[in-house]
Structure formats: C-alpha cells, structure tokens
CSV table of C-alpha atoms in Angstrom, one decimal:
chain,number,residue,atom,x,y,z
G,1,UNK,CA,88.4,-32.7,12.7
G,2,UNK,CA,88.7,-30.0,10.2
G,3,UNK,CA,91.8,-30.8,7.5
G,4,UNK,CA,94.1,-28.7,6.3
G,5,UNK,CA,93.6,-27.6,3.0
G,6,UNK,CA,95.5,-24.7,0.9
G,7,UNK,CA,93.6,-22.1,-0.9
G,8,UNK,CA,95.9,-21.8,-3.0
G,9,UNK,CA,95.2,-24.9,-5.2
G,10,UNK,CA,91.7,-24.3,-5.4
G,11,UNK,CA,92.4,-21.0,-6.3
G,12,UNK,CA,95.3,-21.7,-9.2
G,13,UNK,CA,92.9,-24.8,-10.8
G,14,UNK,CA,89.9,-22.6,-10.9
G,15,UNK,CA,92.1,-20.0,-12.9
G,16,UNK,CA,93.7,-22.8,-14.9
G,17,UNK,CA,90.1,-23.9,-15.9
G,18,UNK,CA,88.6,-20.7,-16.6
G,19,UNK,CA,91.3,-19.0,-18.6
G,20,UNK,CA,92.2,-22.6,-20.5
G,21,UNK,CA,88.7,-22.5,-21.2
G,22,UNK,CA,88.1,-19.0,-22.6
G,23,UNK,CA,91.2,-19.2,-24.5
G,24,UNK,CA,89.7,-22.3,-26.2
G,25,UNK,CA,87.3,-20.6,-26.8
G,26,UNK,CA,88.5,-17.8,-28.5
G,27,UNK,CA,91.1,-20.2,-30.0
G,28,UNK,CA,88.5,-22.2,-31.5
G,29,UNK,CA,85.9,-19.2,-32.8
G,30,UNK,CA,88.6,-17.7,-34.8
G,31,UNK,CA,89.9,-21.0,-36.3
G,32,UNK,CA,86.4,-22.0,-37.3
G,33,UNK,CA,85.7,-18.3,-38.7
G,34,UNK,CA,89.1,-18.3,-40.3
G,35,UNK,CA,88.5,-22.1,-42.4
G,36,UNK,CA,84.6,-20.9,-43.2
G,37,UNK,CA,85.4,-17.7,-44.6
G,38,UNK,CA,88.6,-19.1,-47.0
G,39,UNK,CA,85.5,-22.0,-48.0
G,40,UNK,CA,83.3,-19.1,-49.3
G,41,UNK,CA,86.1,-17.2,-51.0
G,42,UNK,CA,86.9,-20.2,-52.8
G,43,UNK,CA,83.5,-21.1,-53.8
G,44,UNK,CA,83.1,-17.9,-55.5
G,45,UNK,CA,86.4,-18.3,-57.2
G,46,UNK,CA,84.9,-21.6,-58.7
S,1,UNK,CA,67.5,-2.9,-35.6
S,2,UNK,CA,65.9,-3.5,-39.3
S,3,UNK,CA,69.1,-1.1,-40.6
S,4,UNK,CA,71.3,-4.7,-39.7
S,5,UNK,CA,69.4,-6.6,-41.6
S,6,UNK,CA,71.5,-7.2,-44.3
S,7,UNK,CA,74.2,-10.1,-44.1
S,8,UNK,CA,76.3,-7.5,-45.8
S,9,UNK,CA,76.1,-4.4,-44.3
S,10,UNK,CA,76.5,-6.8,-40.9
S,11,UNK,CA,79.6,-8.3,-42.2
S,12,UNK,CA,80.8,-4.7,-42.5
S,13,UNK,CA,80.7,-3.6,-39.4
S,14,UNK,CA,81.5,-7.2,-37.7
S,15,UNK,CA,85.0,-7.3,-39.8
S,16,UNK,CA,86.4,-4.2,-37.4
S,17,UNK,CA,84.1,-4.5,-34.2
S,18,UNK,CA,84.7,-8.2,-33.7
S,19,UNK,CA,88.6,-7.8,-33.6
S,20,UNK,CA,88.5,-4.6,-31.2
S,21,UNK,CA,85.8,-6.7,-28.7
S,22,UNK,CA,88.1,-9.4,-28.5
S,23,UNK,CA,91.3,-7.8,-28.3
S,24,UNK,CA,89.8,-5.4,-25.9
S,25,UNK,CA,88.2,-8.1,-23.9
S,26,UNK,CA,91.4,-10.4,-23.7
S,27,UNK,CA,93.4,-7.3,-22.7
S,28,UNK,CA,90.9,-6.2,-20.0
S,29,UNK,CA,90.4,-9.7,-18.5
S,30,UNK,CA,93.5,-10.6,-18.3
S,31,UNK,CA,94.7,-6.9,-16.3
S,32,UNK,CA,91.7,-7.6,-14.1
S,33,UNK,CA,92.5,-11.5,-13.5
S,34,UNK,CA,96.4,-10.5,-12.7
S,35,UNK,CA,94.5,-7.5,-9.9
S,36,UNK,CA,92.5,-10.1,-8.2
S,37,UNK,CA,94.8,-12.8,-8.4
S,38,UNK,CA,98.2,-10.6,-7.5
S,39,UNK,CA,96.8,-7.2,-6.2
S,40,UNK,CA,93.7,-7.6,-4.2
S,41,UNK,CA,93.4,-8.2,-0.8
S,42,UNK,CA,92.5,-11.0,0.8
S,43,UNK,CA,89.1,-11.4,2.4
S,44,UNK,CA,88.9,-11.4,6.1
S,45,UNK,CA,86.6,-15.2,6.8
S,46,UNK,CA,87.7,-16.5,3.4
S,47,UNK,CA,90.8,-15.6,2.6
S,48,UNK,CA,92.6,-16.2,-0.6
S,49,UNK,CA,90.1,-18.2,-2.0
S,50,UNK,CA,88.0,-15.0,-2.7
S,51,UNK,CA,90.0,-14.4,-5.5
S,52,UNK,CA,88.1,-17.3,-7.2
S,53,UNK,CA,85.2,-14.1,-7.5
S,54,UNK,CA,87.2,-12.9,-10.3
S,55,UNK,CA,86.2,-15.6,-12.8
S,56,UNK,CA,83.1,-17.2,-11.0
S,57,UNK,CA,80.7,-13.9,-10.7
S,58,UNK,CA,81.3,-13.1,-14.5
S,59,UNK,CA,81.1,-16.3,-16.0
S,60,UNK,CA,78.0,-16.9,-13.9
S,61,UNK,CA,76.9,-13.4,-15.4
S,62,UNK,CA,77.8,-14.3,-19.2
S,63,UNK,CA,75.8,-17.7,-18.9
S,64,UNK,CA,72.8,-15.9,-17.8
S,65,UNK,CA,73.5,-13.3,-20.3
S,66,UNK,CA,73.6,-16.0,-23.2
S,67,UNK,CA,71.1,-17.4,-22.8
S,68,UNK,CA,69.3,-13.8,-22.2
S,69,UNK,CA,70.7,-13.2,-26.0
S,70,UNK,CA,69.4,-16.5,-27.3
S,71,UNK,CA,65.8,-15.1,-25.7
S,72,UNK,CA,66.3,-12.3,-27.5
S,73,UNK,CA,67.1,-13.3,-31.2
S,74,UNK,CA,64.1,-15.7,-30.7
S,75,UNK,CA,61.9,-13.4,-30.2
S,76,UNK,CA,63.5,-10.8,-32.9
S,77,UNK,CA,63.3,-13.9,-35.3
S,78,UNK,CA,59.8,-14.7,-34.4
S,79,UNK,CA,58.3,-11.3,-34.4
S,80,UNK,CA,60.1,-9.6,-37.1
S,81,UNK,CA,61.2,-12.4,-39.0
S,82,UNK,CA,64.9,-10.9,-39.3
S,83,UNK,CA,67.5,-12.5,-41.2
S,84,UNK,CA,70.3,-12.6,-38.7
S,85,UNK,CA,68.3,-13.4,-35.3
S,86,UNK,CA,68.7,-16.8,-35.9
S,87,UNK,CA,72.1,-16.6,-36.6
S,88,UNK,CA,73.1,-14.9,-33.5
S,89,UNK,CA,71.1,-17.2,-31.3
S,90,UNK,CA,73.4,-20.1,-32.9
S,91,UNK,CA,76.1,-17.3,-31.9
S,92,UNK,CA,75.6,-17.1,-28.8
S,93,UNK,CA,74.5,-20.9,-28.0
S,94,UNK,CA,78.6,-22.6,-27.2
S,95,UNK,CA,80.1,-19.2,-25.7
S,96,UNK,CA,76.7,-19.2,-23.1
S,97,UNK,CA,77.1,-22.9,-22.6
S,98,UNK,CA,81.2,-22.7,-21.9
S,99,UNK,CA,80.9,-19.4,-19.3
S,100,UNK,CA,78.5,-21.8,-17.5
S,101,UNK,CA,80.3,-24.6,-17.5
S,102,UNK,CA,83.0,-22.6,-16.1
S,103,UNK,CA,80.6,-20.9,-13.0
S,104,UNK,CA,79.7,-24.5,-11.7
S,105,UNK,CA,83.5,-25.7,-11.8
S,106,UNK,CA,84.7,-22.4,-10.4
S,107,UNK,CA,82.2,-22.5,-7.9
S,108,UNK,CA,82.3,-26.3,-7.0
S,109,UNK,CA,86.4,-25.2,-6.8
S,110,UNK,CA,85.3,-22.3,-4.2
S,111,UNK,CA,82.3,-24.6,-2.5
S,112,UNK,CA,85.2,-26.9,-1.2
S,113,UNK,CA,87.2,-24.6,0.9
S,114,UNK,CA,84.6,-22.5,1.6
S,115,UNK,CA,81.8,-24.6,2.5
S,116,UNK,CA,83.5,-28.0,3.0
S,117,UNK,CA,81.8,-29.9,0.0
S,118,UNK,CA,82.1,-29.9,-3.8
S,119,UNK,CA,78.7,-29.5,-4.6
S,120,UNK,CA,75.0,-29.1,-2.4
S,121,UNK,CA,71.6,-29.8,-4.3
S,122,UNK,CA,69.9,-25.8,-3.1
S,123,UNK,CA,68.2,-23.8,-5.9
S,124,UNK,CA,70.7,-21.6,-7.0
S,125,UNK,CA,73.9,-24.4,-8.3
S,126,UNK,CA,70.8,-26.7,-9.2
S,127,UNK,CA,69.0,-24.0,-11.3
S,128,UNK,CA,72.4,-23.0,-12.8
S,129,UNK,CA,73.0,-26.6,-13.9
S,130,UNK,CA,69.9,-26.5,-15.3
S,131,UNK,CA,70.8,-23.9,-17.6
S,132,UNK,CA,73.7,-25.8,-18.8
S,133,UNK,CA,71.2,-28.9,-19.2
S,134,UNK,CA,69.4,-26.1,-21.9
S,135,UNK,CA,72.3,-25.3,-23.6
S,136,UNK,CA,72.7,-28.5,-25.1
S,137,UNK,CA,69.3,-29.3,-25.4
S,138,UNK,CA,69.3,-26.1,-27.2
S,139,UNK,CA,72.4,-26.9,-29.7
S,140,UNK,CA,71.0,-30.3,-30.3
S,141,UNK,CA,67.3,-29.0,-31.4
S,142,UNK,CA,69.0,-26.4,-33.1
S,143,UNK,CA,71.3,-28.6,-35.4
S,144,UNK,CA,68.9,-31.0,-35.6
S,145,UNK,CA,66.4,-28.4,-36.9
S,146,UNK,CA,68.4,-26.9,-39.5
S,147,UNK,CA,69.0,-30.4,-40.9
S,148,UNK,CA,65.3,-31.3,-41.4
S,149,UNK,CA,64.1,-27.8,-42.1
S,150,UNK,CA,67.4,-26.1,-44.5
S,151,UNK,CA,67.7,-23.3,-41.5
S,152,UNK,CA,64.1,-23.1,-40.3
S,153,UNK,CA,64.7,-21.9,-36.8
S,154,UNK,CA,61.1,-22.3,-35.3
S,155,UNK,CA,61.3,-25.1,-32.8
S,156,UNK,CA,64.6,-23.7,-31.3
S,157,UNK,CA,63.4,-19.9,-31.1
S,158,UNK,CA,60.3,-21.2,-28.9
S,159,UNK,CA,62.6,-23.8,-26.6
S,160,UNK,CA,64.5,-20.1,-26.4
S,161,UNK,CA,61.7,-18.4,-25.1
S,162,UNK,CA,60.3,-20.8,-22.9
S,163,UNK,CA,63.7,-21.5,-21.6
S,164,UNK,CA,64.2,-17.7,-20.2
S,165,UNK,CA,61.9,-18.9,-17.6
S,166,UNK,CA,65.0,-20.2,-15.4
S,167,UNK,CA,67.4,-16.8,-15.6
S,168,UNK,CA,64.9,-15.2,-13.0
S,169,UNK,CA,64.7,-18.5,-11.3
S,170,UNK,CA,68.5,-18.1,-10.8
S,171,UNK,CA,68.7,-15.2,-9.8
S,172,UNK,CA,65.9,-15.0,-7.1
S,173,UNK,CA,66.9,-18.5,-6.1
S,174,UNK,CA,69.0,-17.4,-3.1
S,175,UNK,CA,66.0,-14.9,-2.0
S,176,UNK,CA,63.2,-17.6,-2.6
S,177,UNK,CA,64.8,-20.7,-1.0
S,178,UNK,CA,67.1,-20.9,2.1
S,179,UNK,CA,70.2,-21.7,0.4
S,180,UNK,CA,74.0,-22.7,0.8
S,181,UNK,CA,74.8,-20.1,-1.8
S,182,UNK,CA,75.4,-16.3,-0.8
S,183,UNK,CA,72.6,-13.5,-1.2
S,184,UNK,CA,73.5,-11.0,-4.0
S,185,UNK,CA,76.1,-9.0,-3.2
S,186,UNK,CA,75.7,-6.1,-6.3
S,187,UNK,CA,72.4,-5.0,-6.9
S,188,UNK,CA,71.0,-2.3,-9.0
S,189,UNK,CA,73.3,1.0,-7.8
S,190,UNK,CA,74.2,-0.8,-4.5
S,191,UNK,CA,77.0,-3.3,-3.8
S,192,UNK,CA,77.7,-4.3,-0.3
S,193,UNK,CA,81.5,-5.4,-1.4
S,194,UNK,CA,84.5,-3.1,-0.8
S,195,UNK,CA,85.7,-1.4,-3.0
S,196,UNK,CA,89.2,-3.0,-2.9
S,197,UNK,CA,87.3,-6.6,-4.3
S,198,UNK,CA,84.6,-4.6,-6.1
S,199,UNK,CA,86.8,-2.9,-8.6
S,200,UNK,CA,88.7,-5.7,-9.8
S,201,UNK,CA,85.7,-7.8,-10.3
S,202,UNK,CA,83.9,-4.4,-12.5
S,203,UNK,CA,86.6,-4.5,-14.3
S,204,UNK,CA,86.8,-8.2,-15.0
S,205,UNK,CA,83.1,-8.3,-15.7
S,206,UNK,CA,83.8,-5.5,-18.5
S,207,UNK,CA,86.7,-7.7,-19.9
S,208,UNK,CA,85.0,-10.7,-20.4
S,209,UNK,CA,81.7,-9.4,-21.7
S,210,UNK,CA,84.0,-7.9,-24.3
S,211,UNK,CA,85.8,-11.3,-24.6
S,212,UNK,CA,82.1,-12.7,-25.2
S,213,UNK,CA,81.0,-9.7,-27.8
S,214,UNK,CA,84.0,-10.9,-29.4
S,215,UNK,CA,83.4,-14.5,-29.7
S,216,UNK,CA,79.7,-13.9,-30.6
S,217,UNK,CA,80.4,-11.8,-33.4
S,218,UNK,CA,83.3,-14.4,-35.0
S,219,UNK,CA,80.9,-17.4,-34.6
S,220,UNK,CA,78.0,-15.3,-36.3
S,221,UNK,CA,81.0,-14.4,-39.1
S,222,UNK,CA,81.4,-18.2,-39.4
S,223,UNK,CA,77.9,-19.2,-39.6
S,224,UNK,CA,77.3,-16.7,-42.3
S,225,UNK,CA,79.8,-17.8,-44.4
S,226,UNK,CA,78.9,-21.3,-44.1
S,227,UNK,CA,75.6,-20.4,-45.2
S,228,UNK,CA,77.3,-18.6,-48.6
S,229,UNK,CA,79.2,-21.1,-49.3
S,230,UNK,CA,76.8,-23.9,-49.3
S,231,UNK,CA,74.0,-21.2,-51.1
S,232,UNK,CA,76.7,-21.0,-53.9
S,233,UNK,CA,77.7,-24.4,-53.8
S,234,UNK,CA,73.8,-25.8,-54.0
S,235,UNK,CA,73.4,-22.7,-57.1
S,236,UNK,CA,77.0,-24.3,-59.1
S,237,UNK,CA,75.3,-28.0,-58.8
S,238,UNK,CA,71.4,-27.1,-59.3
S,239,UNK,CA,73.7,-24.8,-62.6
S,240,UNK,CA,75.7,-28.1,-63.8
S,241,UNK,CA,72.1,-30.3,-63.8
S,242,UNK,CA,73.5,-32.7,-61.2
C-alpha cells in the first residue's frame, strides 16, 4: 500500500535546510572576516 | 593572473567586489527561491516536490564547482608558485563542503517522495558523498599542513588535484551506470526542461554562484589577515628578543 505523504513538508524542510544553511554561511564568513581584519588593525597599532 | 598577485592589490579589489557578489547573490537567490517556491508550476508526475530543484541542482553545481576551484588554485600554486592560490583553495574548501552537504539532504528530502526511499547506494548520490568525504579530508590535511609546515601548501594542492578525478565521475555517473538518479536534464546549449522550471532554476543558479563568489572572496579576506596579523605579531616578539 502506497502512504500518503505531503510534498509539502519535504518541500518546506529542504528550503529550511538549504537557506538556514547558506545564511550560516554567509553569517559566519563575514563574522570571521570581520574579528580577523579588527586583529590585524590592532596589531599594527601595537 | 600574475597582475593579482599581490595581497594588496587583491585586497583592493576584494574590499568592493566581495560586498556586491554577496549582496547580489542573496538578492538573486532569494527572488529565484520565492519564483520556484510561490510562482512556478507544478510538475505534471511529481508535483510540488519539483520545487526542491531550485536549491538541489545548484548546490549540487556549487559542490562540484568548489572543489573545481580547489583543482584550480592547486595547480596555479603548484605551477606558478602564486601567493594567493593557496589561499583561495582554503577559500573555497567550507563554502564547497556546505553546498554539498546541502545537495545530499535536499536530494535525500526529494528521494523520499519521489522515489519512496531516503537514500539508494547508485553512482551518482555515492560519488557525491564521496566528494563530501574529500572535503574534509581536504580541510583536515590542509590545517594539519599549515601547522607542521608555517603555510606550506604542498600535500593539500596534490590531494586537490588527484581529487578532481571524482567531478567527472559525478557527472557521467548517471550515463555510465544504470542509476536511480535522473539523466542530465541541461546540457551544453540544450535543456530538455520547460521553460516555466528552467528560468527559475537559471536564475537561482546565477544567485547562488554569486552568493558563493561572495563567501569565497570574505574567507580569502579573513585568511589574509590572519596571516598579517600573526607575520606582525611573530616580527614584534622576534623585535622584543622573546
């Protein structure tokens, strides 16, 4: 017997996990851009 | 190509391009995403689980195309010995790995529905986790190279090279073997998807290659000013006699 299943969910968690993942992603290359470039600054100030 | 080599003259074009690519790319991919998920028909055998295609097709494409990029700074870094090759292979290395984590869940998410299992062991999804299997071999050998060699990129430029081998494997996997996954549907100049589900993806595929531009270019920011900072660091102690 074939179940019942609605697309819908599959559809709506592979959205959730691709677009949480790229905005991670982004998220997380700009943070780790923003902290090492603010290190180098102040290692030149020293 | 040799015109980049300088750190410098790189960080001055990367300060303006990297902010357009990723604004751009978040602004493209999201219009695209809201067109499959909102706009675009649904398919006729499939139905609304088509509009999985949207993020599936180009993550699948920006794994491959990572790893194509980690190829191609090897060999740059090999050959021509240029500063910033292996810099953009590190670049490259976690965006590559997390667009191809996100084509197997995607398509395990589609698989289910549309084939009635999460996951089957044919060359194409076996291949593809394969890739991901590099990717962190890749980022281990790389970190654990720059720790015993001060940024000596040799072992992981070769594992690079040698690990191109599988992007054709992926992508002739479905014509090779008898498989569970679909034949291409775009090839070079041809596509045999409508245009009502081929626009959408186009333009979703444009969106998140920017996206990935982006990303590259603000990880290769990082890395290079990680490098300063410890260069200048290492010159204050090495100044102070400790």
């Amino acid at each position: 017997m074939r179940e019942a299943m609605d697309p819908w969910t599959f559809v709506v968690a592979a959205y959730a996990v691709g677009m949480g993942a790229a905005a991670a992603m982004v998220a997380w290359s700009l943070l780790t851009m923003r902290r090492a470039e603010k290190r180098r600054d102040e290692a030149r100030k020293r | 190509m040799h015109g980049f080599a300088n750190p410098a003259r790189f960080l001055r074009i990367a300060r303006w391009l990297m902010p357009l690519c990723m604004g751009a790319g978040i602004a493209i991919a999201t219009a695209a995403l809201g067109w499959g998920l909102f706009f675009a028909p649904a398919e006729r055998l499939q139905g609304e689980t088509v509009r999985i295609v949207y993020l599936h097709v180009p993550s699948a494409w920006l794994g491959m195309a990572g790893w194509m990029g980690i190829a191609a700074a090897s060999f740059t870094e090999l050959v021509w010995r240029h500063p910033l090759a292996g810099i953009a292979a590190r670049a490259c290395a976690v965006p590559g790995a997390v667009f191809t984590a996100v084509c197997l869940v995607t398509g395990s998410l589609w698989g289910r529905p549309a084939w009635g299992t999460w996951w089957v062991w044919d060359g194409r999804l076996t291949s593809m986790l394969v890739l991901l299997f590099l990717y962190f071999g890749w980022m281990a050998l790389s970190q654990a190279s720059e720790a015993a060699d001060g940024g000596q990129n040799k072992a992981p430029a070769i594992f690079g090279l040698v690990g191109a081998v599988n992007i054709p494997i992926i992508h002739y996997s479905v014509i090779w073997w008898q498989s569970q996954h679909q034949a291409p549907s775009i090839t070079m100049g041809k596509s045999a998807m409508a245009g009502a589900f081929l626009h959408p993806l186009l333009f979703a595929m444009l969106g998140f290659t920017l996206l990935f531009a982006g990303v590259v270019l603000a990880r290769m920011r990082a890395i290079l000013a990680h490098q300063q900072a410890e260069a200048r660091l290492r010159r204050k102690a090495l100044s102070e006699g400790y």
